[in-house]
PDB file of C-alpha atoms in Angstrom:
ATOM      1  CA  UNK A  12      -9.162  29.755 -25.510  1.00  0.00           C
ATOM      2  CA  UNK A  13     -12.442  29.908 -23.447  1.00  0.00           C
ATOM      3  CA  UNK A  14     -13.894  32.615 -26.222  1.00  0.00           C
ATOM      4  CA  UNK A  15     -12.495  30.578 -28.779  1.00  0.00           C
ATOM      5  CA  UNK A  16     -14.321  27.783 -27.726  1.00  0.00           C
ATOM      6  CA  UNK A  17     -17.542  29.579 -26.968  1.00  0.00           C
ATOM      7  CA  UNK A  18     -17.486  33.182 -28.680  1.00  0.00           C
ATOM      8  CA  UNK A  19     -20.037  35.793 -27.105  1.00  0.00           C
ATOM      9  CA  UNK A  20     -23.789  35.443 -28.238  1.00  0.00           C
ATOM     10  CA  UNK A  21     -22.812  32.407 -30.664  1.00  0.00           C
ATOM     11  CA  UNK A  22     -25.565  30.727 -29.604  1.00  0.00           C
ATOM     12  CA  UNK A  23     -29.142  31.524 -29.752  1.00  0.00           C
ATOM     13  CA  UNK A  24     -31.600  30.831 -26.963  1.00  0.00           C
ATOM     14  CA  UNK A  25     -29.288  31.717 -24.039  1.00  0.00           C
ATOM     15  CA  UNK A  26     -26.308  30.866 -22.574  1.00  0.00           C
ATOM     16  CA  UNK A  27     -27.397  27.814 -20.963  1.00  0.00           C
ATOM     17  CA  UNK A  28     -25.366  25.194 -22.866  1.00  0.00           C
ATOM     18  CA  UNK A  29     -22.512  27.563 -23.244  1.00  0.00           C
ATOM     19  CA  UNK A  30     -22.161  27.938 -19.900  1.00  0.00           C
ATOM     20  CA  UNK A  31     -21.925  24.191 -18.935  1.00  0.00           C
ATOM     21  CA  UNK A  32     -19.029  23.905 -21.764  1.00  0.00           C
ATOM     22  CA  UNK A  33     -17.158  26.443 -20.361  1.00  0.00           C
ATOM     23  CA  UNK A  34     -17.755  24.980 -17.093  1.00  0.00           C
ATOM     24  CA  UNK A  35     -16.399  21.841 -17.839  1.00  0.00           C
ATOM     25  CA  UNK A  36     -13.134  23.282 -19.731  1.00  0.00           C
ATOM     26  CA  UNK A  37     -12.666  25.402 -16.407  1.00  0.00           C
ATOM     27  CA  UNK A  38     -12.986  22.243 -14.557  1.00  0.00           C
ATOM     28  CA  UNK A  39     -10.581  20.379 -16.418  1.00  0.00           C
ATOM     29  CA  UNK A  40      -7.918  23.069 -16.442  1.00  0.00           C
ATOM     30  CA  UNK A  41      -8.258  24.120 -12.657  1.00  0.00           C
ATOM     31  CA  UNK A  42      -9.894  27.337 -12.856  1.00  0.00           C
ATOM     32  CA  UNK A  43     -12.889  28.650 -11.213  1.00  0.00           C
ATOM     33  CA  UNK A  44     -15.383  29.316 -13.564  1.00  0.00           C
ATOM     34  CA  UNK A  45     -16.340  32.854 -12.867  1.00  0.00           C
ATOM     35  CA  UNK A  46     -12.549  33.580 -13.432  1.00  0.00           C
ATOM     36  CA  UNK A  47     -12.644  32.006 -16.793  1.00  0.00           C
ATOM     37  CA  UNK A  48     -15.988  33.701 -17.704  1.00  0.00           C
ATOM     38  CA  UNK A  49     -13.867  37.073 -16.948  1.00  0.00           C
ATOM     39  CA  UNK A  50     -10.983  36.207 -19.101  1.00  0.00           C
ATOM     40  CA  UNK A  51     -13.280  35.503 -21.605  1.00  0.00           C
ATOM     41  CA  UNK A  52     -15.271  38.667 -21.421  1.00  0.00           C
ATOM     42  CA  UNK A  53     -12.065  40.528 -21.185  1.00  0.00           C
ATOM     43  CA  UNK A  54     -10.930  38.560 -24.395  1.00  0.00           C
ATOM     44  CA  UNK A  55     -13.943  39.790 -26.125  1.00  0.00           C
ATOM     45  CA  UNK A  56     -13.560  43.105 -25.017  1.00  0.00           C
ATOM     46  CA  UNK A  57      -9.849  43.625 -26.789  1.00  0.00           C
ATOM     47  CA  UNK A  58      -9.728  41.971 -30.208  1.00  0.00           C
ATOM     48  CA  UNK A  59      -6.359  40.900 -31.154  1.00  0.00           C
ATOM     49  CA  UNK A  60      -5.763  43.721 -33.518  1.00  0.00           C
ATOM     50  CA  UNK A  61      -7.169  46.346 -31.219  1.00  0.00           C
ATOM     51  CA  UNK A  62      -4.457  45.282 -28.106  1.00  0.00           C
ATOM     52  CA  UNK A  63      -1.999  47.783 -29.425  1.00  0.00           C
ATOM     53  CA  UNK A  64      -0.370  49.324 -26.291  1.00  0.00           C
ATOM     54  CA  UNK A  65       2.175  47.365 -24.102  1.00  0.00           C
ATOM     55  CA  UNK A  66      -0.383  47.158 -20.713  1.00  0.00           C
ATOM     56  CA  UNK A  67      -0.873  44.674 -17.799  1.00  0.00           C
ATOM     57  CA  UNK A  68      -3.760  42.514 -18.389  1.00  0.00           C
ATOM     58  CA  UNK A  69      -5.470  43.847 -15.491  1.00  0.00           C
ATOM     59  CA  UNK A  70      -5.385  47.119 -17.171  1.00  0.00           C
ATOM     60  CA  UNK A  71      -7.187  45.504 -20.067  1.00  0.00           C
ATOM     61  CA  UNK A  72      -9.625  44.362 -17.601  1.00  0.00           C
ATOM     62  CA  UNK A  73      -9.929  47.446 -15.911  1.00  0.00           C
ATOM     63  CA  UNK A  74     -11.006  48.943 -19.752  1.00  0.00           C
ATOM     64  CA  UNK A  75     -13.015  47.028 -20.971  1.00  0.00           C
ATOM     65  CA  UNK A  76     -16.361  48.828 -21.097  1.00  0.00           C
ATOM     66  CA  UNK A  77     -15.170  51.999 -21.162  1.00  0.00           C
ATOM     67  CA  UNK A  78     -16.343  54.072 -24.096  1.00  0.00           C
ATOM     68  CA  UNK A  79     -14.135  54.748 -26.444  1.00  0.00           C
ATOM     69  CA  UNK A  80     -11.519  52.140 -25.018  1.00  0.00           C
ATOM     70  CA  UNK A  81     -10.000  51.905 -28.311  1.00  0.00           C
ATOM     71  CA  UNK A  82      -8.630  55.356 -28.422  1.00  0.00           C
ATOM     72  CA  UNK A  83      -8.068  55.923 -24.498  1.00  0.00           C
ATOM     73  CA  UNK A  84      -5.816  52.562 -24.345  1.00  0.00           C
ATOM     74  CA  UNK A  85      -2.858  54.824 -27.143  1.00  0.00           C
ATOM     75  CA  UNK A  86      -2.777  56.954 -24.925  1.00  0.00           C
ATOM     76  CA  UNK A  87      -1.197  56.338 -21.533  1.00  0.00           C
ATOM     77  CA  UNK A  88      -0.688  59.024 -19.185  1.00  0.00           C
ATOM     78  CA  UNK A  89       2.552  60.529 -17.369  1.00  0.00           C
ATOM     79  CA  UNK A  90       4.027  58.564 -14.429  1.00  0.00           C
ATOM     80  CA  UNK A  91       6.301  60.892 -12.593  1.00  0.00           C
ATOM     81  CA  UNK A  92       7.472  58.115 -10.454  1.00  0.00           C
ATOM     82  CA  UNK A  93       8.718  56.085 -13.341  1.00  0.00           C
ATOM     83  CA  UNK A  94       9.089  59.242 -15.826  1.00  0.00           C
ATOM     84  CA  UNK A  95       7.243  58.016 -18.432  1.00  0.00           C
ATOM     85  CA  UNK A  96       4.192  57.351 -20.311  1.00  0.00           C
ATOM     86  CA  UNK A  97       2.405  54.102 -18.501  1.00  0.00           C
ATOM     87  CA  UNK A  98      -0.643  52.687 -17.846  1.00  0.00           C
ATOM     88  CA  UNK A  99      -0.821  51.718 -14.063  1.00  0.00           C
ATOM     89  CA  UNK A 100      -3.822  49.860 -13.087  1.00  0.00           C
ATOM     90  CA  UNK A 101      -4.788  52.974 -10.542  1.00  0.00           C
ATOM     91  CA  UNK A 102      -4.578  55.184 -14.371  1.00  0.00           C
ATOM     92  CA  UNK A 103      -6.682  52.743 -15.849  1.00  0.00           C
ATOM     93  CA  UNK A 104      -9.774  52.815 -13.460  1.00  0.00           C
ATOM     94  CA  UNK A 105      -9.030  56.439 -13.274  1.00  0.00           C
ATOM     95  CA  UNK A 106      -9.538  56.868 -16.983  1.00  0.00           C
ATOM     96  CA  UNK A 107     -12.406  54.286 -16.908  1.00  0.00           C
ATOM     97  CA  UNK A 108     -14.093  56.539 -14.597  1.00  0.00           C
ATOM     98  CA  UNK A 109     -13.823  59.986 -16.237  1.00  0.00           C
ATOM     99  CA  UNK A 110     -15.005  57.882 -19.409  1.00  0.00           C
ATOM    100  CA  UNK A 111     -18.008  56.530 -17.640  1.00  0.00           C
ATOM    101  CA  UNK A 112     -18.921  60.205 -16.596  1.00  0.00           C
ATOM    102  CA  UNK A 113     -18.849  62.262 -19.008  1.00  0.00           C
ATOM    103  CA  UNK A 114     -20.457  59.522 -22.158  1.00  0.00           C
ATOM    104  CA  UNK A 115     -24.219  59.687 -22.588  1.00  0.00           C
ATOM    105  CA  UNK A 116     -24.740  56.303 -21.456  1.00  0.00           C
ATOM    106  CA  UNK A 117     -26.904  54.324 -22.636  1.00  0.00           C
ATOM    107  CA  UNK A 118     -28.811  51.323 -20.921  1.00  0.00           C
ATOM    108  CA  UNK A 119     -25.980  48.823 -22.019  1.00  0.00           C
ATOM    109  CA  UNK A 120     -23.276  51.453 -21.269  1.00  0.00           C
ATOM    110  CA  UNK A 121     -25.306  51.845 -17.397  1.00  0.00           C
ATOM    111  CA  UNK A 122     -24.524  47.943 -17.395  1.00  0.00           C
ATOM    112  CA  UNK A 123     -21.554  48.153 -17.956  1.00  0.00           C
ATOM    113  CA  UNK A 124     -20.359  50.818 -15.579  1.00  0.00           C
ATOM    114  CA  UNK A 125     -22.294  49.142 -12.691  1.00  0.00           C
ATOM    115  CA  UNK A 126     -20.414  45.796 -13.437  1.00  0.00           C
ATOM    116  CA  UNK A 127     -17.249  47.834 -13.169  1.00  0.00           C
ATOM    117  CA  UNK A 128     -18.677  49.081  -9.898  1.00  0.00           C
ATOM    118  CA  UNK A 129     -19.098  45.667  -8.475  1.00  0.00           C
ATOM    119  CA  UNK A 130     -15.557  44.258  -9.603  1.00  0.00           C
ATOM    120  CA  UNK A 131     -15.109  43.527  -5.965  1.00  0.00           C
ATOM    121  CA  UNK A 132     -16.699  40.609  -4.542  1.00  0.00           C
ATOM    122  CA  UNK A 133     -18.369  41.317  -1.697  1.00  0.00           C
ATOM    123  CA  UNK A 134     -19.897  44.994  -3.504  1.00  0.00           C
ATOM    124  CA  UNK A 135     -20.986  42.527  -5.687  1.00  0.00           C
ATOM    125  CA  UNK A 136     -23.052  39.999  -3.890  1.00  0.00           C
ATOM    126  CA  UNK A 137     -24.374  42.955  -1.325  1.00  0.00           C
ATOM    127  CA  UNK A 138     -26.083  44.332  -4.488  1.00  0.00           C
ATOM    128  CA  UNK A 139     -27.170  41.484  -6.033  1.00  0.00           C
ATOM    129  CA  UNK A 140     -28.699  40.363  -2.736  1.00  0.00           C
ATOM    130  CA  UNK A 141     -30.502  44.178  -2.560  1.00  0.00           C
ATOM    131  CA  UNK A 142     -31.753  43.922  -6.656  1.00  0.00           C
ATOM    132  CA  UNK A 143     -32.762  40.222  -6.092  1.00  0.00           C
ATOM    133  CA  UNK A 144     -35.374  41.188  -3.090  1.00  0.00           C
ATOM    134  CA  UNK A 145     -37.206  43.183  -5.698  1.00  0.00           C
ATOM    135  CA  UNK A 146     -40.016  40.667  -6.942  1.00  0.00           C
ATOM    136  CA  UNK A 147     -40.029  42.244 -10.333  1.00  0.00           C
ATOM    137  CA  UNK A 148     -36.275  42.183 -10.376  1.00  0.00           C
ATOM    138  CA  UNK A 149     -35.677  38.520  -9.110  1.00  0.00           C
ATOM    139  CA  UNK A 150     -38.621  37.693 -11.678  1.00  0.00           C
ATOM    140  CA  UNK A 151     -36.616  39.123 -14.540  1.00  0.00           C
ATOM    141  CA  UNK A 152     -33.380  37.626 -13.600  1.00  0.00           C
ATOM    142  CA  UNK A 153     -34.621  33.777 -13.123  1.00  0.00           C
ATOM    143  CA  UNK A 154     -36.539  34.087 -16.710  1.00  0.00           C
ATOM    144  CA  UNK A 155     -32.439  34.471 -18.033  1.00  0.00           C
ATOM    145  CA  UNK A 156     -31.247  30.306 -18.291  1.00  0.00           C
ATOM    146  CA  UNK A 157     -27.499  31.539 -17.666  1.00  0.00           C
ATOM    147  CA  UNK A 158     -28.640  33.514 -14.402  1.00  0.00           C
ATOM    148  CA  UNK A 159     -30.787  30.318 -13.087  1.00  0.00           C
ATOM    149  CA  UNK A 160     -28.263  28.431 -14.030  1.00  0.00           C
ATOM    150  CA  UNK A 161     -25.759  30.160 -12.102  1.00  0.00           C
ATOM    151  CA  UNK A 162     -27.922  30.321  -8.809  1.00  0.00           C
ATOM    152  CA  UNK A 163     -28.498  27.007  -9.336  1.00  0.00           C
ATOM    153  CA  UNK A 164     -25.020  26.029  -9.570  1.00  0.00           C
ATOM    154  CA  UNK A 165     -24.352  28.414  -6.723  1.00  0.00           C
ATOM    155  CA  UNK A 166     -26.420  26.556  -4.401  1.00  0.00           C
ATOM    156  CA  UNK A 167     -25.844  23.127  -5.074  1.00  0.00           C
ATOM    157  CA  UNK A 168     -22.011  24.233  -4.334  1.00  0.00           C
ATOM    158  CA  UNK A 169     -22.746  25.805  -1.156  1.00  0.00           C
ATOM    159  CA  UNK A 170     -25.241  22.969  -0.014  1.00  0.00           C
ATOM    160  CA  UNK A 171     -22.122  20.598  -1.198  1.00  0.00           C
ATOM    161  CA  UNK A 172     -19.632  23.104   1.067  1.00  0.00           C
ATOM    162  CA  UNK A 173     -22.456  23.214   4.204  1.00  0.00           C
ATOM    163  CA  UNK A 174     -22.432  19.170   3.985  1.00  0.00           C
ATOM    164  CA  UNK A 175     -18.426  18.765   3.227  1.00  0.00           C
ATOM    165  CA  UNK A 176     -19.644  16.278   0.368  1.00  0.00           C
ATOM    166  CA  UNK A 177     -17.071  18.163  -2.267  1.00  0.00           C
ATOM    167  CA  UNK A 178     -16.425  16.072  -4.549  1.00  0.00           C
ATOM    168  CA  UNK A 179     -12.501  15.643  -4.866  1.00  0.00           C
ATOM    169  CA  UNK A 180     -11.683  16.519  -7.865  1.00  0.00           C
ATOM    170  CA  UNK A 181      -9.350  13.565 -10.024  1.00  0.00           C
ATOM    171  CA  UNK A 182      -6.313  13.312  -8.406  1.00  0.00           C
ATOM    172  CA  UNK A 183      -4.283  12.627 -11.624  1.00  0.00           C
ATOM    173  CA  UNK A 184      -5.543  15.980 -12.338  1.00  0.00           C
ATOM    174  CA  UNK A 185      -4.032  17.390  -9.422  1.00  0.00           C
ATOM    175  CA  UNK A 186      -0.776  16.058  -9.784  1.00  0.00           C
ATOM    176  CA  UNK A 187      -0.406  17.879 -13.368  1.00  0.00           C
ATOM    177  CA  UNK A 188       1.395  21.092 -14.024  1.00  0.00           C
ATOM    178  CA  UNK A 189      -0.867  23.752 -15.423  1.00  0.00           C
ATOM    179  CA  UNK A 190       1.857  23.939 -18.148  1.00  0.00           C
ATOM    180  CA  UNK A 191       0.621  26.095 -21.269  1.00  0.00           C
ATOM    181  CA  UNK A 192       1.042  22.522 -23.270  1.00  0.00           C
ATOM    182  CA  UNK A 193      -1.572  21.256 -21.154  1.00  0.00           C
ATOM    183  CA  UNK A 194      -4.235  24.428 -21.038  1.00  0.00           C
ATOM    184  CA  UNK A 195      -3.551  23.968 -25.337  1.00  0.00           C
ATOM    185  CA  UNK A 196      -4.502  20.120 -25.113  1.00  0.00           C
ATOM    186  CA  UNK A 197      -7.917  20.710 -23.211  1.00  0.00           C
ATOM    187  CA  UNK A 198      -8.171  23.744 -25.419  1.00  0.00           C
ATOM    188  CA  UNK A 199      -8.703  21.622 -28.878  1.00  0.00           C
ATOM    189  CA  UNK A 200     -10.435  19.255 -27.002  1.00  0.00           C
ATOM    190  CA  UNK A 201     -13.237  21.250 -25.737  1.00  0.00           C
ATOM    191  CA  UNK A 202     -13.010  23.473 -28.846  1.00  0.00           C
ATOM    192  CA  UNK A 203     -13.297  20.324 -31.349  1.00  0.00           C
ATOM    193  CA  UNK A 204     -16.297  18.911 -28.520  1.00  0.00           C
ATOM    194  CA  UNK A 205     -17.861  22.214 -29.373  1.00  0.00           C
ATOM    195  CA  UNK A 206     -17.872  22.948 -32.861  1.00  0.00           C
ATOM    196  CA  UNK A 207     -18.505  18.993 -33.353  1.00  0.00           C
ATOM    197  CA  UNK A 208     -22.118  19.824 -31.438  1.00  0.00           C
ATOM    198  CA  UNK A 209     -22.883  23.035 -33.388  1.00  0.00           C
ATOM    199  CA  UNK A 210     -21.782  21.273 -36.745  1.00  0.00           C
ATOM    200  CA  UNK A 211     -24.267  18.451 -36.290  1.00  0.00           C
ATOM    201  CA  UNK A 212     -27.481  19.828 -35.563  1.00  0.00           C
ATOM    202  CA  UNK A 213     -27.333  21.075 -39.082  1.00  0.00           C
ATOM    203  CA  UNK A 214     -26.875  17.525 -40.561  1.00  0.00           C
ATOM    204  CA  UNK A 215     -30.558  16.208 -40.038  1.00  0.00           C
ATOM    205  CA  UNK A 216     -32.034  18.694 -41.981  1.00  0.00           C
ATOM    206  CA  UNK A 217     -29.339  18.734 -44.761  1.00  0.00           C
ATOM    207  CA  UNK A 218     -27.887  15.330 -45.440  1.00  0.00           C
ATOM    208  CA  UNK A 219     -24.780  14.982 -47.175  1.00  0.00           C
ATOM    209  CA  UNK A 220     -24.088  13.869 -50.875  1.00  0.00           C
ATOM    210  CA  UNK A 221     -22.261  10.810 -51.555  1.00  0.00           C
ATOM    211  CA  UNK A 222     -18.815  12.888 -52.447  1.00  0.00           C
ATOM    212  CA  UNK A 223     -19.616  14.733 -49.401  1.00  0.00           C
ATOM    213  CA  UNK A 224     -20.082  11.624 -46.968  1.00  0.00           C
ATOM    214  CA  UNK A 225     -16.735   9.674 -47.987  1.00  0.00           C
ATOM    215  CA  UNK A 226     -14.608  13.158 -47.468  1.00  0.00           C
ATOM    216  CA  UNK A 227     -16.653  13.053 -44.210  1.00  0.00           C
ATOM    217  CA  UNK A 228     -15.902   9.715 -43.227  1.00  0.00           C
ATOM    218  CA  UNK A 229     -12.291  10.342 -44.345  1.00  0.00           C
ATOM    219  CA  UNK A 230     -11.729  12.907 -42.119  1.00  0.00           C
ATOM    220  CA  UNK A 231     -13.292  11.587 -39.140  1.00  0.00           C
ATOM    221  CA  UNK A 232     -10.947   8.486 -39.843  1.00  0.00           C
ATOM    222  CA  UNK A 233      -7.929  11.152 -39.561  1.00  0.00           C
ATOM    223  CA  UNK A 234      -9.735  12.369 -36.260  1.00  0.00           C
ATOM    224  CA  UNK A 235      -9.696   8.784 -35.210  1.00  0.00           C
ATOM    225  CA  UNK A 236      -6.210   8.201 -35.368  1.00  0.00           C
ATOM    226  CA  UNK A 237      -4.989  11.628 -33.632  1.00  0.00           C
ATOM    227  CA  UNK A 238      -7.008  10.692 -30.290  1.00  0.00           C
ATOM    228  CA  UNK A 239      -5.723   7.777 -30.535  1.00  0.00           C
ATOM    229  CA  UNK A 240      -2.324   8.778 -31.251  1.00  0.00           C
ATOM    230  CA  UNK A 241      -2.668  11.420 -28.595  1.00  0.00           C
ATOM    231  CA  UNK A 242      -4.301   8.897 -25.667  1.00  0.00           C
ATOM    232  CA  UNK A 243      -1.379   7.046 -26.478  1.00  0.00           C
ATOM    233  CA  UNK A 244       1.108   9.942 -25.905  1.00  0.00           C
ATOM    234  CA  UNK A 245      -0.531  10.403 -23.070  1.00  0.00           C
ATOM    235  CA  UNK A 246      -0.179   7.152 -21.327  1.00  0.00           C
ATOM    236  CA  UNK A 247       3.410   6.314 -22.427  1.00  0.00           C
ATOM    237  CA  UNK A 248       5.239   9.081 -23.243  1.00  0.00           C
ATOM    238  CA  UNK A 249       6.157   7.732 -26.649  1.00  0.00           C
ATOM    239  CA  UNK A 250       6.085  10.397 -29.548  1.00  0.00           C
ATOM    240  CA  UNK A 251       6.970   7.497 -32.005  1.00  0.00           C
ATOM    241  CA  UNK A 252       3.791   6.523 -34.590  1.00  0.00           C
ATOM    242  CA  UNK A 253       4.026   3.791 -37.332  1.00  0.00           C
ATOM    243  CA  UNK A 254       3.955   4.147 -41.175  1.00  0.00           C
ATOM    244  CA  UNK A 255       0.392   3.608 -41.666  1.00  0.00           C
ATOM    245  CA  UNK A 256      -0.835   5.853 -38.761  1.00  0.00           C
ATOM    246  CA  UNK A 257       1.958   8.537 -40.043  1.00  0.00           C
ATOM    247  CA  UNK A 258       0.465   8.422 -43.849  1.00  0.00           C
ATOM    248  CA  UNK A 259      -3.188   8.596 -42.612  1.00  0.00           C
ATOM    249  CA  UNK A 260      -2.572  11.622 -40.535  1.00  0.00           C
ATOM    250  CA  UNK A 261      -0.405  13.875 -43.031  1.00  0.00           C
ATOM    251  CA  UNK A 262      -3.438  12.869 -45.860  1.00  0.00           C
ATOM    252  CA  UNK A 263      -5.600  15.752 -46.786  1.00  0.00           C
ATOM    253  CA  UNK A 264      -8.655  14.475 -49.379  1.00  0.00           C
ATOM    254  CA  UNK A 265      -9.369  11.119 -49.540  1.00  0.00           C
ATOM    255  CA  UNK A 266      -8.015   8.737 -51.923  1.00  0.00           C
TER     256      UNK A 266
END
């Protein structure tokens, strides 16, 4: 849902404003947002088509920049506890490994096999920390909007921690069970949010025809009535909708 809202490089100039969408769906659904940046860079990683071999997510994860992943994931190696052919996440960072070894690697492949490196945490920050006391390096790194951003963010939180002034986050929120019905609501909201933005800065410098305006209006009308129908689920419970409201949603053109 997270690359479905914001797909990799969709936007040009940086990933400034992507990042503070995806911040605020990982907000609303209770997940820290580094975590949801890795789901959706794992997401990106495996297209739909290309997740052919039954494998643990983590496996996935474990994959995902290795060259060649395509062909290396159809072909899972012997298990001779189990008996079988199996990927095991200790086979998958094996394989990643030899992979990352023995391809010429190129600048974005070096990437890549350092952030597999630094999956861990604490690796992590311990090089960032070393890289980031190179002037040239720190220079670089604060000219990227997602990487200020991110320090930016980063501090404010742990200035927020130092001070515990946490903001608590809505307690109705707390109180609701991370069911999958619930991750799909947030996941059309923020998606239809999205697109809505990206759809509109094109408006100003193309206006719409007449024709084009009332099949507009028409379908914002329809938008209308499913938040409203929806707030209303939400706040009683009731699935039942009247005639009118009914008709308006199942229309498709305008009249």
């Amino acid at each position: 849902m997270a690359l479905g809202i914001e797909p990799l490089h969709a936007r040009p100039g940086g990933n400034e404003g992507v990042y503070a969408t995806l911040q605020a769906f990982a907000d609303d659904i209770g997940v820290e947002f580094r975590t949801l940046l890795n789901y959706r860079a794992v997401a990106a990683a495996w297209p739909k088509r290309r997740r052919v071999t039954k494998a643990s997510w983590t496996v996935y994860q474990r994959l995902a920049h290795a060259p060649r992943r395509f062909e290396i994931i159809k072909d899972p190696p012997f298990n001779d506890r189990l008996g079988e052919h199996r990927w095991t996440v200790g086979a998958a960072e094996r394989a990643a490994g030899r992979a990352s070894r023995t391809a010429t690697s190129s600048p974005e492949e070096t990437v890549a096999h350092i952030r597999d490196l630094a999956r861990d945490d604490s690796v992590a920050a311990a090089a960032a920390t070393e890289f980031l006391r190179r002037p040239e390096v720190a220079h670089r790194a604060m000219a990227d909007p997602g990487t200020r951003t991110a320090l930016y963010r980063a501090q404010r939180d742990r200035d927020d921690q130092a001070h515990a002034a946490l903001q608590e986050r809505n307690p109705a929120l707390q109180r609701i069970e991370h069911s999958l019905q619930f991750l799909e609501l947030t996941g059309y909201c923020h998606s239809y949010v999205a697109g809505i933005k990206k759809a509109v800065q094109h408006l100003h410098d193309n206006p719409l025809s007449g024709e084009e305006r009332a099949v507009a209006h028409h379908l914002l009308e329809q938008v209308q009535a499913a938040t409203e129908f929806c707030r209303s689920v939400i706040d009683t419970g009731e699935l039942s909708m009247d005639e009118q409201l009914a008709r308006l949603l199942d229309e498709e053109e305008p009249p």
